[in-house]
Coordinates of C-alpha atoms in Angstrom, one line a residue:
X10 CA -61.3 82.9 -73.5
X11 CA -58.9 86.0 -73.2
X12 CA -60.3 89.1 -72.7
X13 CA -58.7 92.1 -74.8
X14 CA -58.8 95.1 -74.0
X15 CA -57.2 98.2 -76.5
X16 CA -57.5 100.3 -79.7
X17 CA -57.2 99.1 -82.4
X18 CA -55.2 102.4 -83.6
X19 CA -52.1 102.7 -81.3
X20 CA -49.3 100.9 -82.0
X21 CA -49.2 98.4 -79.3
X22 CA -52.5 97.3 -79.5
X23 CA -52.2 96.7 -83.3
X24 CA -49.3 94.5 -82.3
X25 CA -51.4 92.2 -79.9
X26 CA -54.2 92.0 -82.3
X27 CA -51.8 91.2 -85.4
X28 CA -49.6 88.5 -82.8
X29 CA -52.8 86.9 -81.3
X30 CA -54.7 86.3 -85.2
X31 CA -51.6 85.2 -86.0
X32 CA -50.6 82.6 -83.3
X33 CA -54.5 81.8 -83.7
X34 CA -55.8 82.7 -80.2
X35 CA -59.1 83.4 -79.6
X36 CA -59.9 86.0 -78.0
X37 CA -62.8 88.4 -77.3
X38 CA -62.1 92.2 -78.7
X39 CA -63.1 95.1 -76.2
X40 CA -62.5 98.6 -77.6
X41 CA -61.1 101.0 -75.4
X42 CA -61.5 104.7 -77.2
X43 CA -57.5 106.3 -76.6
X44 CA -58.9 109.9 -78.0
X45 CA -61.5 109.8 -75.8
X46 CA -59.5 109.2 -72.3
X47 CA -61.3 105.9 -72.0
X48 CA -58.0 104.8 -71.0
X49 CA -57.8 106.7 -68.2
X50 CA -61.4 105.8 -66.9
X51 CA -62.3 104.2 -63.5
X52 CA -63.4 101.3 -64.9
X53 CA -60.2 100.2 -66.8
X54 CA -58.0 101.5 -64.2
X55 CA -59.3 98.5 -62.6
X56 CA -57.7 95.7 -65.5
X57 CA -54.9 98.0 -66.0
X58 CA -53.6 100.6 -63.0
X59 CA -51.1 102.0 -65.3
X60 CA -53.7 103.4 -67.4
X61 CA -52.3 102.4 -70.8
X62 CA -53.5 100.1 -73.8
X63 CA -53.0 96.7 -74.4
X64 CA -54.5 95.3 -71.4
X65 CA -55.5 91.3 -71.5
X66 CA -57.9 89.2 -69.0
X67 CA -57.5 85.7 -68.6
X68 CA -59.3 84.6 -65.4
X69 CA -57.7 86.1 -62.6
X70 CA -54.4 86.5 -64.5
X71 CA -54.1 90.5 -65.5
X72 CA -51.8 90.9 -68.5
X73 CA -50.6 95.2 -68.6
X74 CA -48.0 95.0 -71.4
X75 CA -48.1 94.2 -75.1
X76 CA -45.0 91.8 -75.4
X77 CA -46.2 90.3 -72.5
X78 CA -49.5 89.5 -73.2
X79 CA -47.9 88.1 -76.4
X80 CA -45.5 85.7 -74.9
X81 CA -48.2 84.6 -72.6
X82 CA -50.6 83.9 -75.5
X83 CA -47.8 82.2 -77.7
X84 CA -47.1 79.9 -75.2
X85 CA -50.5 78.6 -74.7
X86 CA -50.5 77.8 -78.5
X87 CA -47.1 76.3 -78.7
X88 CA -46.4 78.7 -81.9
X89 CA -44.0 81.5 -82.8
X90 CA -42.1 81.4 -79.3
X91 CA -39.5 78.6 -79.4
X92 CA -39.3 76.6 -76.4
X93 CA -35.4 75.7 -77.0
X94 CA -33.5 78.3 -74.5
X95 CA -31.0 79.5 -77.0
X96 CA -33.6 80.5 -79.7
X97 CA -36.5 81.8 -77.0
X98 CA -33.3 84.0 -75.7
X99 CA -33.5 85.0 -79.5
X100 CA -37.2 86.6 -79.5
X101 CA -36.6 87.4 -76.1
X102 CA -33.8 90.3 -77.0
X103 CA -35.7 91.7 -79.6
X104 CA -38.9 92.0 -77.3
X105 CA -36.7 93.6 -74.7
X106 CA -35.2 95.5 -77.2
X107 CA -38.2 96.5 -78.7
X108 CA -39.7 97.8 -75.7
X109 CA -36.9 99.8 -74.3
X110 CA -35.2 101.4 -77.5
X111 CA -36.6 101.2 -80.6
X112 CA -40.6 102.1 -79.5
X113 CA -39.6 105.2 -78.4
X114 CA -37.3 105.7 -80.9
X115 CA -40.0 105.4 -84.1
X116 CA -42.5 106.6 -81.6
X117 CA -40.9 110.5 -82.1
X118 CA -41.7 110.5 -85.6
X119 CA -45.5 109.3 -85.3
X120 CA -46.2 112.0 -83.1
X121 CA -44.4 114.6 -84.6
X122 CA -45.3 113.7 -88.8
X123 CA -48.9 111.8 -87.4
X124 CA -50.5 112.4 -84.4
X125 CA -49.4 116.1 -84.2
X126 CA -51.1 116.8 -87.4
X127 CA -54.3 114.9 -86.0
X128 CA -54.0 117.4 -82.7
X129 CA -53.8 121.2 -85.6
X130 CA -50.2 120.9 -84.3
X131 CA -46.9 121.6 -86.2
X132 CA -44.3 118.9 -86.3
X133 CA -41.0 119.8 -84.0
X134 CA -38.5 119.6 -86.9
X135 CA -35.6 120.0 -83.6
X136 CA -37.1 116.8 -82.0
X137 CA -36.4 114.7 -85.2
X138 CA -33.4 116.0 -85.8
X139 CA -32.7 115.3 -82.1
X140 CA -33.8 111.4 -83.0
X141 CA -32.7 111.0 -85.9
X142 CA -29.3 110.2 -85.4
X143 CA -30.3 107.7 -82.4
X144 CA -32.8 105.9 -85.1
X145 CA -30.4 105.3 -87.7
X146 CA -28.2 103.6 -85.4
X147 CA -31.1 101.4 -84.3
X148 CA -32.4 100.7 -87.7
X149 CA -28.4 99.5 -88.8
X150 CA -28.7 97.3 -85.8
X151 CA -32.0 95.6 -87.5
X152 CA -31.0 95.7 -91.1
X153 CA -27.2 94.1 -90.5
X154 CA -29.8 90.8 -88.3
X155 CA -31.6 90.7 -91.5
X156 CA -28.9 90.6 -93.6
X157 CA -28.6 87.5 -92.3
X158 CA -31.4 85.7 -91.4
X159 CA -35.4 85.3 -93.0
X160 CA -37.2 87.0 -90.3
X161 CA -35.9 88.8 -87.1
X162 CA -34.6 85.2 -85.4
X163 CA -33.9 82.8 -88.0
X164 CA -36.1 81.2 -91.1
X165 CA -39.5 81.3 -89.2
X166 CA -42.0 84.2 -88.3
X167 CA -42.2 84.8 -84.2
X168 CA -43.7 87.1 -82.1
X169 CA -40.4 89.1 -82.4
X170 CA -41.1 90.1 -86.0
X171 CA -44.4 91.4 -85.1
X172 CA -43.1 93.4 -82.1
X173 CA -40.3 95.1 -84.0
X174 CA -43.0 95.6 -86.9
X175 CA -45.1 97.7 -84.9
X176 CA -43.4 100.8 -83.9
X177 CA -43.1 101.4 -87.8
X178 CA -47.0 100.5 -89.3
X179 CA -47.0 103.6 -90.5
X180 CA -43.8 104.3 -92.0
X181 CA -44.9 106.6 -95.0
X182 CA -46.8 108.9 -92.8
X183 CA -44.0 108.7 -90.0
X184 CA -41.4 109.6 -92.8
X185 CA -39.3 106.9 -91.5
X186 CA -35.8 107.0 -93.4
X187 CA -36.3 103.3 -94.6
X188 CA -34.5 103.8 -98.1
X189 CA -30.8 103.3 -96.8
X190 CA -31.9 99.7 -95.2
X191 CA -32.8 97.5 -97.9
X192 CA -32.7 94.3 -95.5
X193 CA -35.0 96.0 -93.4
X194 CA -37.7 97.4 -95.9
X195 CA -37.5 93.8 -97.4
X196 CA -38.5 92.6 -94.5
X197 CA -41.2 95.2 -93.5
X198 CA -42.8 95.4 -97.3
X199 CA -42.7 92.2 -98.6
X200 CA -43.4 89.8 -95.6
X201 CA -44.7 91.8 -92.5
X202 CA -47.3 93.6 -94.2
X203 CA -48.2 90.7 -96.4
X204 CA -49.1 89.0 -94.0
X205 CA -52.8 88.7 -94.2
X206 CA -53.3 89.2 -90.4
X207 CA -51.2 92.3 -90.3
X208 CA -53.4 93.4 -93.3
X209 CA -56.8 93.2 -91.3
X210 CA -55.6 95.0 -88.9
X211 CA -54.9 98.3 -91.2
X212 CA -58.2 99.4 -91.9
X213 CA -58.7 100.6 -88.3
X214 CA -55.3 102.3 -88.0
X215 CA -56.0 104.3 -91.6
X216 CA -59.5 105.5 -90.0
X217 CA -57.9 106.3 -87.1
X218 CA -54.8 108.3 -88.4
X219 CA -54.9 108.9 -92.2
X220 CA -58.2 110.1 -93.9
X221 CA -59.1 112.4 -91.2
X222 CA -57.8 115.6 -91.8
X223 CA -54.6 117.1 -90.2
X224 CA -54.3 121.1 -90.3
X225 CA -50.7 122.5 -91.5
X226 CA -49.1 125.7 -92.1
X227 CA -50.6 126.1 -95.4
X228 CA -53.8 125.4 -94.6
X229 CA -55.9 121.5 -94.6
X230 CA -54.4 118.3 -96.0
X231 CA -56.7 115.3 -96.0
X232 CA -55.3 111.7 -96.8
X233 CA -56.1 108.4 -98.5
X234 CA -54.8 105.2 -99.5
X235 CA -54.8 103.7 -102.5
X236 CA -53.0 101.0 -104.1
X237 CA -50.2 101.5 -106.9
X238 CA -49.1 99.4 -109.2
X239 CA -45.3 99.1 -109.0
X240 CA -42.9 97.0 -110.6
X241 CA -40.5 94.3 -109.8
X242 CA -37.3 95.0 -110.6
X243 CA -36.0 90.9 -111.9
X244 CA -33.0 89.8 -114.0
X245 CA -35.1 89.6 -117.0
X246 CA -35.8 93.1 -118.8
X247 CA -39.5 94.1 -118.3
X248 CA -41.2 94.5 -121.7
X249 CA -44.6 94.9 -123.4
X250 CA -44.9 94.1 -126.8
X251 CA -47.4 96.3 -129.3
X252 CA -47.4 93.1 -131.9
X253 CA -48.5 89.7 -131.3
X254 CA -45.5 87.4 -132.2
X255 CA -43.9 84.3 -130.2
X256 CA -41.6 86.4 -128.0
X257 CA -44.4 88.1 -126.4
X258 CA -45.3 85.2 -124.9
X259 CA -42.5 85.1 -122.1
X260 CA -42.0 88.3 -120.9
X261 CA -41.9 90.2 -117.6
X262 CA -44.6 92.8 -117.9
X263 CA -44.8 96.1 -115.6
X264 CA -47.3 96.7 -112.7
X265 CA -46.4 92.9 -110.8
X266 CA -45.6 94.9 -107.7
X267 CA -49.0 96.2 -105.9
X268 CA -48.5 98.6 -102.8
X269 CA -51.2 100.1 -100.6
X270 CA -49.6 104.0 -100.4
X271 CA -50.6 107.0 -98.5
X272 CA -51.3 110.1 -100.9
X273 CA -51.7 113.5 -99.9
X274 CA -54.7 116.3 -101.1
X275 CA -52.4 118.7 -102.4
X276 CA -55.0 121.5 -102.7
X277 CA -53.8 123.4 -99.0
X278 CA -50.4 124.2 -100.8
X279 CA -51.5 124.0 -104.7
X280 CA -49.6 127.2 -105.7
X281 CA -46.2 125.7 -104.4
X282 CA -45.7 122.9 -106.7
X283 CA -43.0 123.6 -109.1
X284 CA -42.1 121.6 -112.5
X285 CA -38.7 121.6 -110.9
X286 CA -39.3 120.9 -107.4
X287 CA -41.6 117.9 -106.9
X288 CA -41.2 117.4 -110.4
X289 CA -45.3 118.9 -111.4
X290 CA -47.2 122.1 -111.0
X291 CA -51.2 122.8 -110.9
X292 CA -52.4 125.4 -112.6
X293 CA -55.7 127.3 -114.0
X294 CA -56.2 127.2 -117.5
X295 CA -59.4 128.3 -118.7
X296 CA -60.0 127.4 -123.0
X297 CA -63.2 127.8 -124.3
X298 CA -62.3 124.6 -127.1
X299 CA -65.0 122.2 -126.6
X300 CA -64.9 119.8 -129.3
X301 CA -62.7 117.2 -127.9
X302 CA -63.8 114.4 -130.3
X303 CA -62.4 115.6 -133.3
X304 CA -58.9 114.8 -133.1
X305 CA -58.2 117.4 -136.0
X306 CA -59.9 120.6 -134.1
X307 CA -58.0 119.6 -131.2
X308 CA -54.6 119.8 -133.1
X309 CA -55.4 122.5 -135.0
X310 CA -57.2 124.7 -132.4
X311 CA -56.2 123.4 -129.0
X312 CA -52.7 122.7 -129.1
X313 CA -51.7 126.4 -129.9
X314 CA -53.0 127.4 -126.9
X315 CA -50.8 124.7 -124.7
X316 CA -47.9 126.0 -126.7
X317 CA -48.7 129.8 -125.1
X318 CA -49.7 128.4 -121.6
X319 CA -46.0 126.4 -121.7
X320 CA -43.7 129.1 -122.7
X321 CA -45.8 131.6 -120.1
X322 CA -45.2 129.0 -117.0
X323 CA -42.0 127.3 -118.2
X324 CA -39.6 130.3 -120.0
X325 CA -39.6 127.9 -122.9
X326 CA -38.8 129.9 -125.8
X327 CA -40.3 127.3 -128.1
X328 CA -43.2 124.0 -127.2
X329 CA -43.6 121.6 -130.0
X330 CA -46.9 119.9 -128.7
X331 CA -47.0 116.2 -130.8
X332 CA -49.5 114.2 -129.6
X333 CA -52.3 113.6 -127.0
X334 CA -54.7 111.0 -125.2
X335 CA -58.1 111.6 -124.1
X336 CA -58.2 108.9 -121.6
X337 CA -61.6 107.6 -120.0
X338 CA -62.9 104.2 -118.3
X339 CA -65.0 104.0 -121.1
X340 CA -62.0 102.7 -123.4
X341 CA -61.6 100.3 -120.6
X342 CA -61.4 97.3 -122.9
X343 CA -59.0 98.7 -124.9
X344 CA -55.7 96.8 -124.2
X345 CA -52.9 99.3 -123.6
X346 CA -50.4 97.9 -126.1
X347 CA -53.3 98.5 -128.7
X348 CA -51.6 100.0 -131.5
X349 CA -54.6 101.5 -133.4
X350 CA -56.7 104.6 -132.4
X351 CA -54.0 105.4 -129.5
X352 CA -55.7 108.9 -128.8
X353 CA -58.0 107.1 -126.8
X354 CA -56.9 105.3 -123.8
X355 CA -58.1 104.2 -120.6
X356 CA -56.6 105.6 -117.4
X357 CA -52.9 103.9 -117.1
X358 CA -53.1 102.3 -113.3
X359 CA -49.2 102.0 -113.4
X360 CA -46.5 103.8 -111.4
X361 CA -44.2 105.4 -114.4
X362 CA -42.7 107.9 -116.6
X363 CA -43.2 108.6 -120.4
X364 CA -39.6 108.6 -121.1
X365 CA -35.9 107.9 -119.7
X366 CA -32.9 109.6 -119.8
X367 CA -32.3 108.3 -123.6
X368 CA -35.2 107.7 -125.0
X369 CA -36.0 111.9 -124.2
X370 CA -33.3 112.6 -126.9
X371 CA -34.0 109.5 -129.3
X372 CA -37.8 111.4 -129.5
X373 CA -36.1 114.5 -130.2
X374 CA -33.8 113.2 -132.7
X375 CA -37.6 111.0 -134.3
X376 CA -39.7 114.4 -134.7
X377 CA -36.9 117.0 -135.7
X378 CA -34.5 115.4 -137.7
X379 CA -32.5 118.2 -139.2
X380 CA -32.9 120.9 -135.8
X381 CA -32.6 117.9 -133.6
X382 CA -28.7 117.8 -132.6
X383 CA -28.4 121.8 -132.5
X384 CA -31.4 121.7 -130.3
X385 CA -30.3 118.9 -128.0
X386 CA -27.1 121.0 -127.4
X387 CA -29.1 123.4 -124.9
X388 CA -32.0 122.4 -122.4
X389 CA -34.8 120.6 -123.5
X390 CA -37.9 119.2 -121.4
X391 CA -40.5 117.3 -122.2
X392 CA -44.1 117.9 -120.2
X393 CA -47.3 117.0 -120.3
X394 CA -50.4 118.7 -119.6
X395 CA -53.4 116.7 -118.1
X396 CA -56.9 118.3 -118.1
X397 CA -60.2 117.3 -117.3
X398 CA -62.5 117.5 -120.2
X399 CA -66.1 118.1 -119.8
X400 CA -66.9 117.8 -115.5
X401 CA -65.0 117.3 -112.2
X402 CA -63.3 114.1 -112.1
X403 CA -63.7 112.0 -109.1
X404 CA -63.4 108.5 -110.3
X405 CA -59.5 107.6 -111.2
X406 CA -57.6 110.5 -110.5
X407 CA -54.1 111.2 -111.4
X408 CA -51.4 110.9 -108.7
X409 CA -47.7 112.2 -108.5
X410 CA -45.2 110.9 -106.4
X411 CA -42.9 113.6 -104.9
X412 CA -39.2 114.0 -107.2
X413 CA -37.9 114.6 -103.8
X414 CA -38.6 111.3 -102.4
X415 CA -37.8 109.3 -105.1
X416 CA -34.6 109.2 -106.1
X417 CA -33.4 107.6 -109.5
X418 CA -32.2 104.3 -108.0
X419 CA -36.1 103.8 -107.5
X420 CA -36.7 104.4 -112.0
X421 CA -35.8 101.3 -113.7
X422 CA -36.8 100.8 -117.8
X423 CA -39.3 99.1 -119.5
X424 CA -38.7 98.2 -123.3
X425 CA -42.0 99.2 -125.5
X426 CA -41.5 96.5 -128.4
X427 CA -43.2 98.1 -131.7
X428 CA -42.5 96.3 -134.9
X429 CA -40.1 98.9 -136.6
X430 CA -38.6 100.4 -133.2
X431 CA -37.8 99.9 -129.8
X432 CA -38.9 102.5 -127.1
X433 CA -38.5 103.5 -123.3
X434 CA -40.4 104.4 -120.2
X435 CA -39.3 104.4 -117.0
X436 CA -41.3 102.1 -114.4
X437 CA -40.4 102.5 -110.7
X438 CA -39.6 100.1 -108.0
X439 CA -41.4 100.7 -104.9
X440 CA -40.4 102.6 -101.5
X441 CA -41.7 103.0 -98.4
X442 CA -40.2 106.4 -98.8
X443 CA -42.4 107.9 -101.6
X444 CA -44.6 110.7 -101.0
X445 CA -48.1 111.3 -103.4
X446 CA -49.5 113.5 -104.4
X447 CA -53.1 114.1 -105.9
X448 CA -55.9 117.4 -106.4
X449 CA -59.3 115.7 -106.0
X450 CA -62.2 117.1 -107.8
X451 CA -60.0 118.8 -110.4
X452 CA -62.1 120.7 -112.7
X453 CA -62.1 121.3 -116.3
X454 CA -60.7 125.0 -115.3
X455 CA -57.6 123.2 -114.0
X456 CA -54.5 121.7 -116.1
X457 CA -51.5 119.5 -114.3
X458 CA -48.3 120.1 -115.5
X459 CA -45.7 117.2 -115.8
X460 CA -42.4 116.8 -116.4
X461 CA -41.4 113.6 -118.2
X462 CA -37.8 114.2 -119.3
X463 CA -35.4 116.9 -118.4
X464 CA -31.9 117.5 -120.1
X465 CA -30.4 119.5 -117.2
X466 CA -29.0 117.4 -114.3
X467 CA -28.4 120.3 -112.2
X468 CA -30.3 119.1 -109.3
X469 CA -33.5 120.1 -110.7
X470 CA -36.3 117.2 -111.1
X471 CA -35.9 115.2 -114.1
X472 CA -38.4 112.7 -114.3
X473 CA -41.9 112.3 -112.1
X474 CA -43.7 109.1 -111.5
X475 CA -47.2 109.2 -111.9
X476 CA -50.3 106.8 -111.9
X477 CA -54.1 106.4 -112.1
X478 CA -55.5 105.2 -108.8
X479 CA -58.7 103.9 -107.3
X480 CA -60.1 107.0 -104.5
X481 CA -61.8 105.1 -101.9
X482 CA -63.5 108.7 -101.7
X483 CA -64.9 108.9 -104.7
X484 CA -69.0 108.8 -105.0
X485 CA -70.3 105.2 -105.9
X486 CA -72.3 107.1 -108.5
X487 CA -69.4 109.5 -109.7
X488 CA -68.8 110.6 -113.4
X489 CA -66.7 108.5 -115.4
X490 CA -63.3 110.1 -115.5
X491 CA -62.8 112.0 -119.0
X492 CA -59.1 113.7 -119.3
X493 CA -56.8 114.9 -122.0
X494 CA -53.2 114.7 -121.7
X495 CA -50.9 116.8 -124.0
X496 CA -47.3 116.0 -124.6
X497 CA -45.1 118.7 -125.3
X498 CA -41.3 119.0 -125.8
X499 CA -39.8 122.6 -124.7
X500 CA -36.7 124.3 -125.4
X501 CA -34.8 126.5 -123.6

């Protein structure tokens, strides 16, 4: 049996674990600690002089590099390394390549946006900008191949793909530009990391590299990652329908699209969100209103004060708040295109936006009839304001994803069907590019503040993406999340 030896972490070991599940070698696993030197030690020196990781036994045969020990182990099994010269020369190119140019070429970016952060280091902005150009050469290279073909050398999976794959398995954190190479983040998102054995080998690199905590400027940022519930953007319109009739019966519904994302504790740099920046804001809001179950009280008392608290951190001079959700797992079975008692919802576990570039107005134009066009004719926002109610909330907490990495190619619609009227949200298509954002163990002393709808297209962030997720963090035994969110139109 092979002997393995490697962490699981580092990017070249995750590639021979990945390659050898795949081809369906069996091997036996022997962890070798890279933050602890173990690399370096006497012993291993011996299986591997040069003192790196991957290393592979196999009898007397030594095996000291990843691509390598791949090849040797695919051609054993007769799988994922063509025997036919032309099309081995195939994989063979890309390993080559692989090794020589485009490692160290993604490698910049995981120690400057990864493993620097791990180390209370500062990334070395002149170092990217020193690779960057270099990259995006490399990456055009790959995306104009898979332009053309399925995988990296024609309509099957090799030991090429998983190479090439490696250097990038952590693409959010690395930042990696991925957004101008469709071909390429097709390739990444939707079939490398689908595979299953890629996928068992991601828990070890997230305990490795992500939830730990990595020390900036501004103070400490811890990670996790949670899945979000994109959608696919298809020829067919997506749609939900509030109404049960025959056409709701063949319909492409939102949220189709999982995708297992990083997202960031915002808390080390809390005061430097802006409404028109990332697109939300975190403030402290202190009310002494307690009665949330009486929808009445809660219009009559509460939504004054979110008027005042909206025209103090926004310049609005005038908030018309008209409407609100207490949302809690508790109205779990409630079905979200329930029509009846919407002022109680579950948490929404959907990547989207309450409204789109037209449907902002058409709302305007619904509640203020007579003021609407004079009002439309200067700036008007929409925002709302999400609180926790009545303790901290660990369980389901709400997550933002960055209006600077998510540009408006990513927002696509989704037609809400009522009986009398049709309305819009935007849903959002998903990128390897998107940064999130979340504040765990908000407190009812705390209020988000998002923006839904923006008239002004000055550059200024129009419309943020936001979602319920699952914290891996969170206590077994935590409190059922209990939130409010306000919605407010300002004007300017």
């Amino acid at each position: 049996m092979l002997e393995v030896y490697c962490d699981p972490c580092t990017v070249n070991s995750r590639k021979v674990l990945a390659g050898l599940d795949l081809l369906g070698t069996q091997y036996h696993f022997n962890h070798i600690d890279y933050f602890t030197n173990e690399h370096k030690s006497p012993e291993y020196l011996k299986i591997n002089p040069h003192g790196t990781v991957p290393a592979a036994v196999d009898g007397d045969l030594q095996i000291t590099e990843s691509n390598a020990i791949l090849q040797y182990a695919a051609d054993a099994c007769g799988s994922m390394y063509p025997k036919d010269p032309k099309q081995r020369c195939a994989v063979n190119r890309w390993l080559l390549w692989e090794a020589s140019v485009w490692f160290p070429s993604c490698y910049i970016y995981l120690v400057e946006y990864v493993v620097k952060p791990l180390l209370q280091a500062e990334p070395d902005q002149a170092a990217i900008d020193a690779e960057a150009p270099k990259w995006h050469k490399h990456a055009a290279i790959l995306d104009e191949q898979l332009s053309k073909t399925k995988w990296l050398a024609g309509d099957d999976v090799t030991i090429a793909d998983i190479a090439i794959a490696a250097p990038m398995h952590l693409h959010a954190a690395q930042r990696l530009p991925l957004e101008k190479y469709p071909h390429l983040t097709r390739w990444l998102t939707d079939q490398v990391e689908k595979l299953p054995q890629w996928q068992k080998t991601q828990t070890a690199v997230d305990r490795a590299l992500l939830p730990g905590k990595a020390t900036t400027a501004n103070g400490t940022a811890t990670f996790t990652r949670a899945n979000f519930n994109y959608t696919k953007d298809v020829e067919q319109r997506t749609e939900l329908y509030f109404y049960e009739c025959e056409a709701a019966k063949d319909i492409h519904e939102p949220g189709d699209d999982p995708h297992e994302m990083t997202v960031t504790d915002g808390w080390h740099r809390a005061d430097s969100f802006s409404v028109d920046k990332e697109g939300f804001s975190l403030s402290h809001f202190k009310t002494g209103f307690e009665t949330w179950e009486d929808e009445a009280s809660v219009r009559e008392q509460f939504y004054p004060e979110i008027v005042e608290f909206l025209k103090n951190t926004t310049g609005a001079l005038r908030v018309l708040v008209f409407d609100h959700t207490i949302r809690t797992q508790r109205n779990e079975a409630k079905k979200l295109t329930q029509q009846t008692n919407t002022s109680q919802r579950a948490p929404v576990m959907l990547v989207h936006c309450d409204y789109t570039a037209e449907s902002g107005p058409a709302r305007v134009r619904q509640l203020l009839q007579d003021e609407a066009e004079d009002l439309l004719s200067r700036r008007v926002a929409f925002f709302n304001v999400w609180k926790p109610l009545h303790h901290t909330v660990e369980e389901r907490p709400l997550a933002m994803c960055d209006v600077s990495s998510a540009p408006m190619e990513d927002f696509f619609k989704l037609y809400l069907q009522y009986r009398d009227r049709v309305g819009e949200n935007y849903v959002m298509r998903h990128s390897p590019n998107h940064k999130w954002w979340y504040f765990p163990k908000m407190t009812p002393e705390q209020v988000i503040t998002l923006k839904t709808y923006d008239s002004e297209t000055d550059g200024r962030a129009r419309f943020v993406g936001h979602s319920a997720f699952e914290d891996l963090n969170s206590a077994p035994n935590a409190p059922i999340r209990e939130s409010i969110e306000i919605r407010t139109i300002a004007f300017f």
